[in-house]
mmCIF file of C-alpha atoms in Angstrom:
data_model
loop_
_atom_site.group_PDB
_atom_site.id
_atom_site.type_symbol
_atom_site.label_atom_id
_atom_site.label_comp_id
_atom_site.label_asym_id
_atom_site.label_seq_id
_atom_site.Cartn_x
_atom_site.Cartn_y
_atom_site.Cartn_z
ATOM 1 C CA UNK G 25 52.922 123.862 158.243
ATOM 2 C CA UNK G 26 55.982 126.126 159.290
ATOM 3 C CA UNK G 27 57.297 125.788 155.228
ATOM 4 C CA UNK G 28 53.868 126.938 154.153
ATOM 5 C CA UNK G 29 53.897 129.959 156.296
ATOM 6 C CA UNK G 30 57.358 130.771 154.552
ATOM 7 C CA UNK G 31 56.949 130.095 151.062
ATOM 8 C CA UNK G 32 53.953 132.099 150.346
ATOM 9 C CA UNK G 33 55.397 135.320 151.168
ATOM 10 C CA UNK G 34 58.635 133.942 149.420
ATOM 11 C CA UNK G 35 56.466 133.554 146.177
ATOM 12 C CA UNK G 36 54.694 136.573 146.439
ATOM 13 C CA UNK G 37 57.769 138.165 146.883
ATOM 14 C CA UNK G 38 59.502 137.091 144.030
ATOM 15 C CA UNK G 39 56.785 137.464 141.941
ATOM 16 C CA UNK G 40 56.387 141.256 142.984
ATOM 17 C CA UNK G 41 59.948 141.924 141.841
ATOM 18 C CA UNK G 42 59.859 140.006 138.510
ATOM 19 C CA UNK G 43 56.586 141.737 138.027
ATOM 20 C CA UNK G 44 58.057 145.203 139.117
ATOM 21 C CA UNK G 45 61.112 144.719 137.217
ATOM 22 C CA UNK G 46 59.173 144.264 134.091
ATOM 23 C CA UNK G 47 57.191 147.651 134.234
ATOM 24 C CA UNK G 48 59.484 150.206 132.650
ATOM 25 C CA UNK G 49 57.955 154.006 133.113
ATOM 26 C CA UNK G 50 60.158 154.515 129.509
ATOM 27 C CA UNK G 51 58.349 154.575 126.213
ATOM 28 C CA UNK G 52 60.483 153.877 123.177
ATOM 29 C CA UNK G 53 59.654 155.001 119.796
ATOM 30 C CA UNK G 54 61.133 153.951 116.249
ATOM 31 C CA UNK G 55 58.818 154.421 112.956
ATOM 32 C CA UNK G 56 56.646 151.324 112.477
ATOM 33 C CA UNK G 57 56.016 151.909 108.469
ATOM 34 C CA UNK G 58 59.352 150.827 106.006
ATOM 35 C CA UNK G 59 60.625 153.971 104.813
ATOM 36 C CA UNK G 60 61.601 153.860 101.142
ATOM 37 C CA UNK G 61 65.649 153.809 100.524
ATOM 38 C CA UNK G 62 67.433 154.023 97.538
ATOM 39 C CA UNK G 63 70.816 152.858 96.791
ATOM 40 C CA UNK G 64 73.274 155.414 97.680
ATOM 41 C CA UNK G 65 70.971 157.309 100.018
ATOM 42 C CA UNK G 66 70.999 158.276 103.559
ATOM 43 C CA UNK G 67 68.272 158.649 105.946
ATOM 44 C CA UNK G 68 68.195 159.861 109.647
ATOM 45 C CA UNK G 69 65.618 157.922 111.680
ATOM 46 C CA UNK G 70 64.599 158.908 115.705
ATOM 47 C CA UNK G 71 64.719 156.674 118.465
ATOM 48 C CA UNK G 72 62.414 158.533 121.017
ATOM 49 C CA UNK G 73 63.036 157.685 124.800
ATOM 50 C CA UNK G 74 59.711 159.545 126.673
ATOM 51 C CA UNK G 75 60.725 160.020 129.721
ATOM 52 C CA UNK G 76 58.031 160.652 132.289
ATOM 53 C CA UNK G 77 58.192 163.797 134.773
ATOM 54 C CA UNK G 78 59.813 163.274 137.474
ATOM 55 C CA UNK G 79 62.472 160.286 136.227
ATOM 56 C CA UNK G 80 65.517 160.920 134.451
ATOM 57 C CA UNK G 81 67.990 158.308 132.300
ATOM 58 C CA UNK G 82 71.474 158.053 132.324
ATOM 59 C CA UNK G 83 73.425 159.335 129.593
ATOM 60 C CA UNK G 84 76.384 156.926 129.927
ATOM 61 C CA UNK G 85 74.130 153.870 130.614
ATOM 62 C CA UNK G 86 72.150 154.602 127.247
ATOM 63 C CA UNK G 87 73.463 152.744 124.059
ATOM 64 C CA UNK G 88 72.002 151.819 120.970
ATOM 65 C CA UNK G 89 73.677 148.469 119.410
ATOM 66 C CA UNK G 90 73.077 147.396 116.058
ATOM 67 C CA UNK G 91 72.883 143.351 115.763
ATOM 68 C CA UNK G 92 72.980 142.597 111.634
ATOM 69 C CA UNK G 93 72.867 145.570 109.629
ATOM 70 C CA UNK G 94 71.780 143.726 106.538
ATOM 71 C CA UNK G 95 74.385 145.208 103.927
ATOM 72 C CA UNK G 96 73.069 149.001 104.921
ATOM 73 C CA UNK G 97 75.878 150.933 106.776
ATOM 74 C CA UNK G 98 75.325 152.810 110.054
ATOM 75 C CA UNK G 99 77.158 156.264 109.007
ATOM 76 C CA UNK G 100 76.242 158.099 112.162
ATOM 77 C CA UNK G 101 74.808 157.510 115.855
ATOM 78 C CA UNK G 102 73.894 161.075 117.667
ATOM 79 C CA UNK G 103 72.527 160.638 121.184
ATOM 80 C CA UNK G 104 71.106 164.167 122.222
ATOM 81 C CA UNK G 105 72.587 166.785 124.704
ATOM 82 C CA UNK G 106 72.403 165.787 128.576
ATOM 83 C CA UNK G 107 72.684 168.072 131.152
ATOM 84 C CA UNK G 108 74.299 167.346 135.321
ATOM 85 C CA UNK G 109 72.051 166.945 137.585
ATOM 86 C CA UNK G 110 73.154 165.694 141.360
ATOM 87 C CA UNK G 111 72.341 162.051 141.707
ATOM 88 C CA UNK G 112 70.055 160.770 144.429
ATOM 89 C CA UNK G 113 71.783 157.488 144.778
ATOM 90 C CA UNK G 114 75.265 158.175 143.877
ATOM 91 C CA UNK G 115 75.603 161.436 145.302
ATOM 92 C CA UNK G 116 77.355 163.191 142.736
ATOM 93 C CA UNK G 117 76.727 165.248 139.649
ATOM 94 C CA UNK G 118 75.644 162.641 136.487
ATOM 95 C CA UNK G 119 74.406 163.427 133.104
ATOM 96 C CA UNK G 120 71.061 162.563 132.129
ATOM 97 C CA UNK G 121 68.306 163.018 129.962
ATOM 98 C CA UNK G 122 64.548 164.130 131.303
ATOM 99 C CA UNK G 123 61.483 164.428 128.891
ATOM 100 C CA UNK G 124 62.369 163.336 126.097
ATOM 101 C CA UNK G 125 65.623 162.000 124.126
ATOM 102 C CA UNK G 126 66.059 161.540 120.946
ATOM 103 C CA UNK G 127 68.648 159.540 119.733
ATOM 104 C CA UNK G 128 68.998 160.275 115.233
ATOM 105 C CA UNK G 129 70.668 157.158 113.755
ATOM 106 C CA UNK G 130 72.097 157.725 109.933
ATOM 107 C CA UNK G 131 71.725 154.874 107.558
ATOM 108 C CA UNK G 132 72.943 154.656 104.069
ATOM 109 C CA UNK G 133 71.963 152.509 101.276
ATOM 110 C CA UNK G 134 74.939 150.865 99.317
ATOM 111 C CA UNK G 135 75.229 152.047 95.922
ATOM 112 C CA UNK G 136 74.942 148.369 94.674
ATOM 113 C CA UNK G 137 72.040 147.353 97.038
ATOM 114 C CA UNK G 138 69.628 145.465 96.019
ATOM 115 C CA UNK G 139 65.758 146.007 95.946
ATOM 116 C CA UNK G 140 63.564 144.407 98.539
ATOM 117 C CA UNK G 141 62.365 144.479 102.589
ATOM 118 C CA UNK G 142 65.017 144.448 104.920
ATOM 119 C CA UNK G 143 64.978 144.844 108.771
ATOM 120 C CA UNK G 144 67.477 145.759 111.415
ATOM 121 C CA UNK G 145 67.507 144.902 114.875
ATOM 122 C CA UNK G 146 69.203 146.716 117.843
ATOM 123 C CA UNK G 147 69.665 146.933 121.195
ATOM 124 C CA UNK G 148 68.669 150.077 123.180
ATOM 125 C CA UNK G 149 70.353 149.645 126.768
ATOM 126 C CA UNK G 150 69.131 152.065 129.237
ATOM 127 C CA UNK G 151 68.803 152.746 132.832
ATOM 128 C CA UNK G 152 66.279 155.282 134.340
ATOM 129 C CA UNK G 153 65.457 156.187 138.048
ATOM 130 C CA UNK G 154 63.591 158.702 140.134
ATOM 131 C CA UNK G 155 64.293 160.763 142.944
ATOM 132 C CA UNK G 156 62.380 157.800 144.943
ATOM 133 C CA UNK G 157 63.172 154.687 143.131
ATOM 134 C CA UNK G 158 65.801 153.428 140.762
ATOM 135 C CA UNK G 159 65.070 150.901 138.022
ATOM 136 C CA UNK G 160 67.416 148.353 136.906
ATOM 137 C CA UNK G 161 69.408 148.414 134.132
ATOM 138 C CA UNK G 162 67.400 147.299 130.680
ATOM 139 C CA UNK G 163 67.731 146.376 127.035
ATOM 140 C CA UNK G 164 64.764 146.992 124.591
ATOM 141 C CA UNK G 165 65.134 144.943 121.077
ATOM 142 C CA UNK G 166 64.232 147.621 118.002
ATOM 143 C CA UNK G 167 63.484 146.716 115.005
ATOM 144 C CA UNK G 168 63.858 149.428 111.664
ATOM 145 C CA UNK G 169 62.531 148.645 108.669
ATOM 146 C CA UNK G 170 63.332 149.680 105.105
ATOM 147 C CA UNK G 171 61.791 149.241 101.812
ATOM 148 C CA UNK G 172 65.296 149.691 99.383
ATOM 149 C CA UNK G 173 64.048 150.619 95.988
ATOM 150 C CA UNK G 174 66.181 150.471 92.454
ATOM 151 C CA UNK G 175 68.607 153.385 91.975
ATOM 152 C CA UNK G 176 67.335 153.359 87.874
ATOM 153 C CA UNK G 177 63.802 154.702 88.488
#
């Protein structure tokens, strides 16, 4: 009876954290659609971060990796401007982002690239808190996607 009386509120422990540590207040946002690239040419797409009022992400814990860029280079990566805030938790000055962040990713077409569907994946790490709570660190999987057209059209 005793390991009863402990293992339920061990379970419903757990489960509160693994539930809790899946609910991220951070809405990311890449464009669903293809977008039409021809050879040669380079696009800027946003990554949005929405950041609700009253949280704030870290600049320096907020990456965007890029896992198989399918023949199409990556010219340019421009997170947006942060500005210092003093830290709850650390207890020092940090840069972060609040409302919104925009992160504008360049791509370019090879000159020789083929026509077709192709689809990048990346990794968005991030790590947000409040002036209450802090959330762990986490890594969102993006996909872009990109119609490349023919360069003779």
């Amino acid at each position: 009876m005793r390991a009863g009386r402990f293992f339920i509120p061990f379970f419903v422990c757990i489960f509160s954290i693994v539930l809790f540590a899946q609910t991220s207040p951070f809405q990311i946002d890449v464009p669903a659609a293809p977008l039409s690239l021809a050879p040669g040419e380079v696009q800027t797409i946003p990554v949005t971060i929405a950041i609700p009022k009253g949280y704030f992400v870290y600049a320096e814990k907020t990456e965007l990796n890029f896992l198989n860029p399918q023949g199409l280079k990556i010219q340019n990566i421009t997170y947006p401007s942060s500005h210092t805030r003093l830290d709850p938790f650390f207890k020092k000055p940090m840069e972060v982002f609040e409302g919104e962040a925009v992160i504008e990713v360049a791509f370019q077409a090879p000159t020789d690239a083929l026509p077709g569907r192709k689809t990048l994946e990346a990794l968005l790490n991030l790590q947000g808190c409040s002036d209450v709570l802090c959330h762990p660190e986490e890594t969102r999987l993006l996909a872009f996607h990109f119609d490349i057209g023919s360069s003779g059209g």
